Amino acid sequence: MSDNKTTLAIVDDHPIVQEGLQKLLVNAADITIVGCFTTGTDFIHFLKKNPVNVVLLDISLPDVSGIDLCREIKKLSPDTSVLALSNHSERSMVLQMLQNGATGYLLKNISGEELIACINEALNGQLTFSHAVKEIMSRPSLNELKDIPKLTKREKEILQLIADGMTTADIAGTLHLSPLTVETHRKSLLQKFEVKNVAAMIRVAIEQKLIP
Amino acid sequence: MSDNKTTLAIVDDHPIVQEGLQKLLVNAADITIVGCFTTGTDFIHFLKKNPVNVVLLDISLPDVSGIDLCREIKKLSPDTSVLALSNHSERSMVLQMLQNGATGYLLKNISGEELIACINEALNGQLTFSHAVKEIMSRPSLNELKDIPKLTKREKEILQLIADGMTTADIAGTLHLSPLTVETHRKSLLQKFEVKNVAAMIRVAIEQKLIP
DNA sequence: TTATTTCTACCTGTTTCCAGGTATTTCTTT
DNA sequence: AAAGAAATACCTGGAAACAGGTAGAAATAA
């Protein structure tokens, strides 16, 4: 009878999280933790010799990206359900994990009951998300709908200098341009970002990683 | 004899982490966990009535910022050692926590032994860091040496609205203030940040994590 | 209670930004 | 060679920001 229990593996480089997961899962009588791993390669090595029903996978491991590891797991063992574990819920990351075969996406602030519920959902073949992720995925987020503006070389250059606190005149000086030219570029920057002043522009530019 | 054991509290909104910390600390015979809290206010409430030697404090709680909570703890109970717990090690955050009275800064990928060692160091009055943090702090980065400005409540509020692209008039409207008052705040913000326009201010404010 | 900080509000003047254009010279891509 | 994109430069006028003050009320700390 003990053979039809669910086999579960934990892949997470945080000892705290490993211990925490173990403790939360001892309440689940039908789940057996068959292994705890701190790197992706360790787990892959294990998976080649042992069947695993569900793996709780931290997406930010030291050795490999969560995305790559997930794909590798599914290639090696398609029947293994991968539940991604993460601290942050960025839409793009959730989508990428699902594209690469993950069965669910859980935030680390999940409760013990919710965790067990999600594992069971995953075993039934359903996609499953922790509460907080559901919310974020259900309402398409504002700043990810509007496309990232395509800036020209000059515009990027000027954007950078604006972010450094330079005025139009300063920029004109350092780039040996007419202030009026700089104004023109500044104007098209504001247009492309769809904002009405530099404060907002710098904010979203950083958000979109257009400024270091 | 059991009375001179170290009293320790955990403040973290992640059940996994709470359980994990508890499990890692049962090996430490001289430490008693006197409470686990998921919000800052809960813990403050507890602290008002109970002595606590060490608190393991997650810096990203749902209700209050780690910085504010840390300051409040030290005000209420200066003898309590605050060990910040975090996922990421950004210099600016480490510095800010120390400025506000934290005794140490630990990453969540810390091992059980290291955790206990750090707690004991903290009890001896030493500043203590987990391995990874030490590294980052040992090589000073240039632009983070300048101290982080201490903003008032109002200033933070207005900074946020500026970052959202609001003009002085807009802000005055939403906060029901005179535009002249908002200008005054705006002026002191620029002074505190030591910049001459909002573009630069937003940039460093984000860098210093004063804006989400 | 006194001292200090914070929040509030005002005044004056200058600079910079923003919005609405137009237009010529490069590049680049087809 | 022609079309399109990018970079350059100009004009006008109004809006907003910035710099340099002063100052009283309210909250907090010493």
XYZ file of C-alpha atoms (C1' of nucleotides) in Angstrom:
484
model
C 0.000 0.000 0.000
C 2.802 2.386 0.749
C 3.843 2.099 -2.868
C 0.941 4.075 -4.258
C 1.794 7.153 -2.255
C 2.767 10.211 -4.216
C 6.486 10.654 -4.620
C 7.594 14.238 -4.251
C 10.945 15.933 -4.622
C 12.077 19.361 -3.453
C 14.593 21.409 -5.390
C 15.535 24.577 -3.556
C 18.852 25.997 -2.469
C 17.423 27.552 0.687
C 17.746 25.250 3.707
C 15.022 27.224 5.446
C 12.607 26.594 2.618
C 13.559 22.928 2.366
C 12.887 22.368 6.030
C 9.711 24.404 5.890
C 8.310 22.450 2.984
C 9.126 19.180 4.645
C 7.393 20.223 7.809
C 4.308 21.426 5.988
C 4.088 18.201 4.032
C 4.320 15.727 6.901
C 0.637 16.441 7.461
C -0.122 15.048 4.053
C -0.295 11.303 4.669
C -0.356 10.359 1.006
C 2.817 12.198 0.055
C 6.338 10.836 0.445
C 9.288 13.145 0.070
C 11.794 11.093 -1.887
C 14.514 13.691 -2.145
C 15.707 17.207 -1.393
C 18.139 18.894 -3.747
C 19.923 22.198 -3.774
C 20.920 22.261 -7.419
C 19.251 21.414 -10.674
C 21.966 19.002 -11.766
C 21.663 17.037 -8.539
C 18.003 16.577 -9.135
C 18.354 15.658 -12.794
C 20.866 13.024 -11.750
C 18.387 11.612 -9.261
C 15.480 11.756 -11.683
C 17.330 9.583 -14.182
C 17.173 6.679 -11.748
C 14.050 7.314 -9.705
C 10.440 8.032 -10.582
C 9.032 11.279 -9.211
C 5.387 12.292 -9.391
C 5.704 15.889 -8.340
C 8.629 18.233 -7.996
C 8.521 21.524 -6.117
C 10.983 23.596 -8.044
C 12.532 26.871 -6.955
C 12.916 28.887 -10.124
C 15.987 30.804 -8.965
C 18.628 28.165 -8.444
C 22.346 28.833 -8.427
C 23.268 26.544 -11.304
C 20.524 26.590 -13.934
C 17.525 28.746 -14.738
C 14.144 27.472 -13.667
C 12.971 27.573 -17.249
C 15.749 25.392 -18.596
C 15.491 22.954 -15.733
C 11.767 22.639 -16.176
C 12.131 21.811 -19.848
C 14.802 19.247 -19.079
C 12.662 17.595 -16.440
C 9.706 17.273 -18.790
C 11.917 15.882 -21.522
C 13.366 13.285 -19.188
C 10.158 12.406 -17.419
C 7.004 13.791 -19.038
C 4.738 12.397 -16.346
C 6.419 14.327 -13.578
C 4.408 17.381 -12.575
C 6.509 20.457 -12.070
C 5.265 23.029 -9.586
C 7.287 26.208 -9.805
C 8.080 27.919 -6.520
C 9.004 31.558 -6.517
C 9.137 34.646 -4.393
C 7.868 37.000 -7.012
C 4.973 36.781 -9.364
C 5.908 38.395 -12.618
C 3.500 37.591 -15.378
C 6.223 36.967 -17.877
C 7.944 34.411 -15.660
C 4.701 32.582 -14.979
C 3.963 32.395 -18.683
C 7.443 31.211 -19.537
C 7.320 28.431 -16.966
C 3.974 27.228 -18.268
C 5.264 27.319 -21.826
C 8.087 25.061 -20.730
C 5.900 22.451 -19.178
C 5.240 23.553 -15.615
C 1.957 22.373 -14.150
C 1.634 25.234 -11.726
C 3.172 28.295 -10.193
C 3.213 28.863 -6.452
C 4.451 31.791 -4.451
C 6.501 31.077 -1.388
C 4.005 32.824 0.834
C 1.626 29.928 0.275
C 0.023 28.266 3.279
C 0.435 24.614 4.146
C -3.131 23.688 3.252
C -2.992 25.528 -0.020
C 0.267 23.817 -0.856
C -1.178 20.356 -0.335
C -4.288 21.311 -2.285
C -2.159 22.499 -5.177
C -0.105 19.332 -5.200
C -3.272 17.271 -5.424
C -4.623 19.436 -8.214
C -1.373 18.957 -10.073
C -1.648 15.175 -9.648
C -5.067 15.321 -11.244
C -3.479 16.911 -14.236
C -4.803 20.395 -13.644
C -2.920 23.628 -13.933
C -2.677 25.116 -10.491
C -1.701 28.456 -9.027
C -1.415 29.851 -5.570
C -3.977 32.435 -4.657
C -1.778 35.477 -5.243
C -0.655 34.283 -8.669
C -4.215 33.711 -9.805
C -5.059 37.291 -9.119
C -2.152 38.641 -11.053
C -2.769 36.385 -13.995
C -6.471 37.083 -14.144
C -6.229 40.816 -14.656
C -3.898 41.693 -17.479
C -1.468 44.105 -15.891
C -1.329 47.612 -17.175
C 2.310 48.137 -17.839
C 2.776 44.869 -19.652
C 0.053 45.498 -22.172
C 1.552 48.624 -23.608
C 4.501 47.621 -25.686
C 7.988 48.694 -24.819
C 8.898 51.709 -26.919
C 11.523 51.196 -29.593
C 14.054 53.961 -29.146
C 16.620 55.095 -31.633
C 20.290 55.223 -30.709
C 20.223 58.958 -30.189
C 17.099 58.749 -28.101
C 18.588 56.152 -25.798
C 21.636 58.322 -25.409
C 19.576 61.368 -24.512
C 17.291 59.383 -22.233
C 20.347 58.299 -20.300
C 21.585 61.868 -19.922
C 18.167 63.068 -18.815
C 18.202 60.345 -16.173
C 21.549 61.680 -15.021
C 19.880 64.966 -14.226
C 21.058 66.968 -17.217
C 18.989 69.771 -18.653
C 18.364 70.211 -22.342
C 21.154 72.777 -22.510
C 23.587 70.473 -20.695
C 22.834 67.637 -23.070
C 23.190 69.867 -26.102
C 26.588 70.874 -24.763
C 27.926 67.393 -24.168
C 26.617 65.989 -27.435
C 27.544 69.105 -29.451
C 24.020 69.546 -30.662
C 21.623 72.421 -30.843
C 19.391 72.641 -27.760
C 16.504 72.651 -30.176
C 17.538 69.285 -31.505
C 17.705 67.880 -28.028
C 14.246 69.273 -27.390
C 12.966 67.430 -30.415
C 14.391 64.153 -29.202
C 13.064 64.778 -25.726
C 9.660 65.367 -27.230
C 9.626 62.104 -29.163
C 10.794 60.285 -26.047
C 7.811 61.587 -24.100
C 5.563 60.586 -26.950
C 6.960 57.091 -27.241
C 6.675 56.516 -23.525
C 3.197 58.008 -23.534
C 3.891 60.178 -20.510
C 3.739 63.889 -19.952
C 6.914 64.589 -18.037
C 10.347 63.187 -17.388
C 9.573 62.020 -13.871
C 7.132 59.452 -15.178
C 9.386 58.659 -18.106
C 12.383 57.803 -15.964
C 10.161 55.643 -13.807
C 8.865 53.506 -16.630
C 12.209 53.535 -18.448
C 13.803 51.911 -15.440
C 10.879 49.536 -15.118
C 11.351 48.493 -18.746
C 15.080 48.145 -18.181
C 15.865 50.828 -20.743
C 18.042 52.557 -18.158
C 20.563 50.612 -16.045
C 17.630 27.575 34.375
C 15.191 27.562 31.496
C 14.571 31.234 32.162
C 17.951 32.368 30.950
C 17.400 30.897 27.539
C 17.397 33.296 24.669
C 13.940 34.452 23.638
C 13.507 34.647 19.904
C 10.658 35.815 17.714
C 10.040 35.237 14.026
C 8.318 37.805 11.857
C 7.703 36.507 8.372
C 4.607 36.225 6.258
C 5.754 33.002 4.557
C 4.494 29.892 6.351
C 7.228 27.884 4.667
C 9.926 30.113 6.078
C 8.345 30.188 9.525
C 8.270 26.416 9.691
C 11.744 26.144 8.264
C 13.223 28.528 10.796
C 11.520 26.726 13.635
C 12.858 23.400 12.501
C 16.378 24.728 12.080
C 16.300 26.274 15.533
C 15.123 23.260 17.506
C 18.730 22.081 17.376
C 19.766 25.143 19.340
C 19.104 24.142 22.931
C 19.567 27.605 24.373
C 17.007 29.324 22.144
C 13.286 29.466 22.809
C 10.934 30.628 20.110
C 8.441 32.807 21.921
C 6.365 33.824 18.952
C 5.767 33.689 15.216
C 4.129 36.599 13.477
C 3.051 37.275 9.959
C 2.677 41.031 10.205
C 4.669 43.836 11.756
C 1.758 45.156 13.749
C 1.127 41.755 15.304
C 4.689 41.596 16.471
C 4.763 45.147 17.806
C 1.659 44.317 19.782
C 3.385 41.281 21.255
C 6.611 43.133 21.944
C 4.804 45.694 24.058
C 3.990 42.991 26.605
C 6.808 40.471 26.250
C 10.578 40.737 26.300
C 12.350 39.475 23.209
C 16.102 39.048 22.873
C 16.327 38.455 19.154
C 13.897 38.915 16.332
C 14.316 37.379 12.893
C 12.656 39.940 10.694
C 11.622 39.486 7.106
C 12.144 42.858 5.488
C 9.360 42.506 2.948
C 6.212 42.224 4.978
C 2.758 42.985 3.681
C 1.869 45.717 6.134
C 4.963 47.797 6.935
C 8.398 48.240 5.446
C 11.244 46.417 7.135
C 12.986 49.716 7.719
C 10.090 51.326 9.523
C 9.399 48.221 11.556
C 13.023 47.922 12.584
C 13.101 51.491 13.810
C 9.893 50.972 15.716
C 11.222 47.832 17.370
C 14.402 49.557 18.514
C 12.415 52.495 19.851
C 10.130 50.215 21.800
C 12.793 47.819 22.996
C 16.368 48.963 22.399
C 17.854 45.770 23.820
C 16.158 43.568 21.258
C 18.549 42.512 18.521
C 17.033 42.726 15.071
C 18.327 40.313 12.460
C 17.032 41.213 9.043
C 16.057 38.331 6.779
C 15.883 38.870 3.081
C 16.000 37.119 -0.244
C 18.160 39.662 -1.959
C 21.296 41.394 -0.882
C 21.257 44.921 -2.157
C 23.813 47.141 -0.542
C 21.397 50.007 -0.127
C 18.906 47.885 1.740
C 21.568 46.474 4.025
C 22.806 49.962 4.808
C 19.340 51.271 5.444
C 18.550 48.458 7.848
C 21.762 49.045 9.752
C 21.079 52.775 9.861
C 17.776 51.971 11.477
C 19.155 49.777 14.204
C 19.431 46.276 12.768
C 22.157 44.110 14.289
C 22.627 41.956 11.226
C 21.468 41.035 7.782
C 20.936 37.446 6.704
C 19.965 36.013 3.363
C 17.340 33.333 3.282
C 19.713 30.861 1.723
C 21.559 30.692 5.040
C 22.290 27.270 6.529
C 21.048 26.128 9.909
C 24.489 26.237 11.521
C 25.244 29.655 10.144
C 21.889 30.928 11.361
C 22.534 29.786 14.920
C 26.039 31.201 14.807
C 24.696 34.545 13.652
C 22.099 34.641 16.396
C 24.801 34.050 18.992
C 26.969 36.750 17.489
C 24.057 39.132 17.636
C 23.500 38.292 21.296
C 27.102 39.226 21.990
C 26.359 42.628 20.556
C 28.220 42.124 17.313
C 27.061 43.096 13.890
C 26.549 39.924 11.927
C 26.011 39.020 8.302
C 25.446 35.849 6.395
C 28.269 34.768 4.154
C 26.871 36.130 0.904
C 26.084 39.515 2.402
C 29.590 39.912 3.771
C 30.992 39.577 0.294
C 28.786 42.202 -1.194
C 29.406 44.608 1.649
C 33.159 44.153 1.629
C 33.629 45.707 -1.792
C 32.195 49.203 -1.562
C 30.387 50.316 -4.673
C 30.810 53.928 -5.605
C 27.376 55.367 -5.936
C 26.020 53.765 -2.826
C 28.456 55.334 -0.435
C 26.461 58.531 -0.285
C 23.957 58.143 2.494
C 20.326 57.527 1.799
C 18.210 60.580 2.509
C 15.789 60.340 5.400
C 12.423 61.430 4.118
C 9.425 62.440 6.136
C 6.087 60.749 5.661
C 4.747 63.583 3.590
C 7.839 63.705 1.463
C 7.653 59.998 0.659
C 4.044 60.452 -0.298
C 4.800 63.337 -2.628
C 7.841 61.610 -4.071
C 5.592 58.735 -5.035
C 3.116 61.006 -6.758
C 5.871 62.816 -8.629
C 7.110 59.454 -9.855
C 3.608 58.744 -11.110
C 3.937 61.736 -13.402
C 1.821 64.167 -11.439
C 2.474 67.885 -11.553
C 2.591 70.083 -8.474
C -0.972 71.149 -9.134
C -2.145 67.552 -9.515
C -0.520 66.564 -6.256
C -1.952 69.544 -4.430
C -5.351 68.478 -5.661
C -5.160 64.863 -4.600
C -3.646 65.639 -1.204
C -5.863 68.670 -0.594
C -2.896 70.960 -0.076
C -1.862 74.304 -1.434
C 0.314 74.007 -4.533
C 2.777 76.199 -2.695
C 3.058 73.624 0.058
C 3.711 70.901 -2.449
C 6.409 73.084 -4.005
C 8.054 73.398 -0.637
C 8.114 69.649 -0.168
C 9.358 69.177 -3.679
C 12.140 71.615 -2.935
C 13.278 69.790 0.184
C 13.157 66.520 -1.708
C 15.546 67.880 -4.325
C 17.800 69.163 -1.557
C 17.815 65.890 0.339
C 18.600 63.925 -2.771
C 21.229 66.479 -3.757
C 19.966 66.695 -7.317
C 18.669 69.553 -9.376
C 15.638 68.069 -11.090
C 13.103 65.315 -10.744
C 14.569 63.157 -13.481
C 17.698 62.549 -11.443
C 15.696 62.293 -8.264
C 13.427 59.529 -9.546
C 16.473 57.682 -10.788
C 18.265 57.607 -7.455
C 15.032 57.146 -5.523
C 14.404 53.928 -7.412
C 18.021 52.897 -6.979
C 17.683 53.402 -3.235
C 14.381 51.526 -3.234
C 12.492 54.535 -1.961
C 10.057 54.032 -4.809
C 8.609 50.612 -5.677
C 8.236 72.683 29.310
C 11.280 73.900 25.971
C 13.406 72.666 21.700
C 13.222 70.610 17.356
C 11.199 68.798 13.521
C 7.506 68.561 10.377
C 3.835 70.401 7.900
C 1.793 74.080 6.249
C 1.731 78.405 3.198
C 3.306 82.392 1.044
C 6.274 85.730 -2.312
C 9.417 86.837 -6.392
C 11.755 85.849 -10.201
C 14.246 82.898 -13.543
C 14.910 78.761 -15.911
C 13.468 74.788 -17.967
C 10.099 72.009 -19.870
C 6.218 70.860 -22.812
C 3.038 71.164 -26.881
C 2.042 72.454 -31.363
C 3.944 72.636 -35.307
C 7.614 72.763 -39.930
C 11.628 71.393 -42.491
C 16.300 69.877 -44.339
C 19.900 66.603 -44.370
C 21.561 62.297 -43.737
C 21.395 57.362 -43.399
C 19.347 52.772 -44.518
C 16.636 49.587 -46.642
C 14.302 47.907 -50.458
C 16.906 54.944 -57.332
C 13.277 55.784 -54.287
C 10.975 55.331 -49.808
C 11.238 55.502 -45.205
C 13.425 56.242 -40.909
C 16.571 58.933 -38.162
C 18.952 62.964 -36.960
C 19.325 67.573 -37.272
C 17.356 72.357 -36.501
C 14.035 75.942 -36.114
C 9.667 78.851 -34.188
C 6.073 80.294 -30.707
C 3.755 80.386 -26.588
C 2.218 78.690 -22.339
C 2.922 75.616 -18.361
C 5.613 73.859 -15.004
C 9.687 73.547 -12.383
C 13.485 75.478 -9.812
C 15.955 78.784 -6.564
C 15.967 81.854 -2.943
C 13.936 83.242 0.603
C 10.155 83.908 5.061
C 6.987 82.234 8.550
C 3.310 80.336 11.585
C 0.903 76.160 13.394
C 1.236 71.486 14.877
C 3.294 67.555 16.250
C 7.405 65.135 18.587
C 11.327 64.691 21.111
C 14.352 66.000 24.843
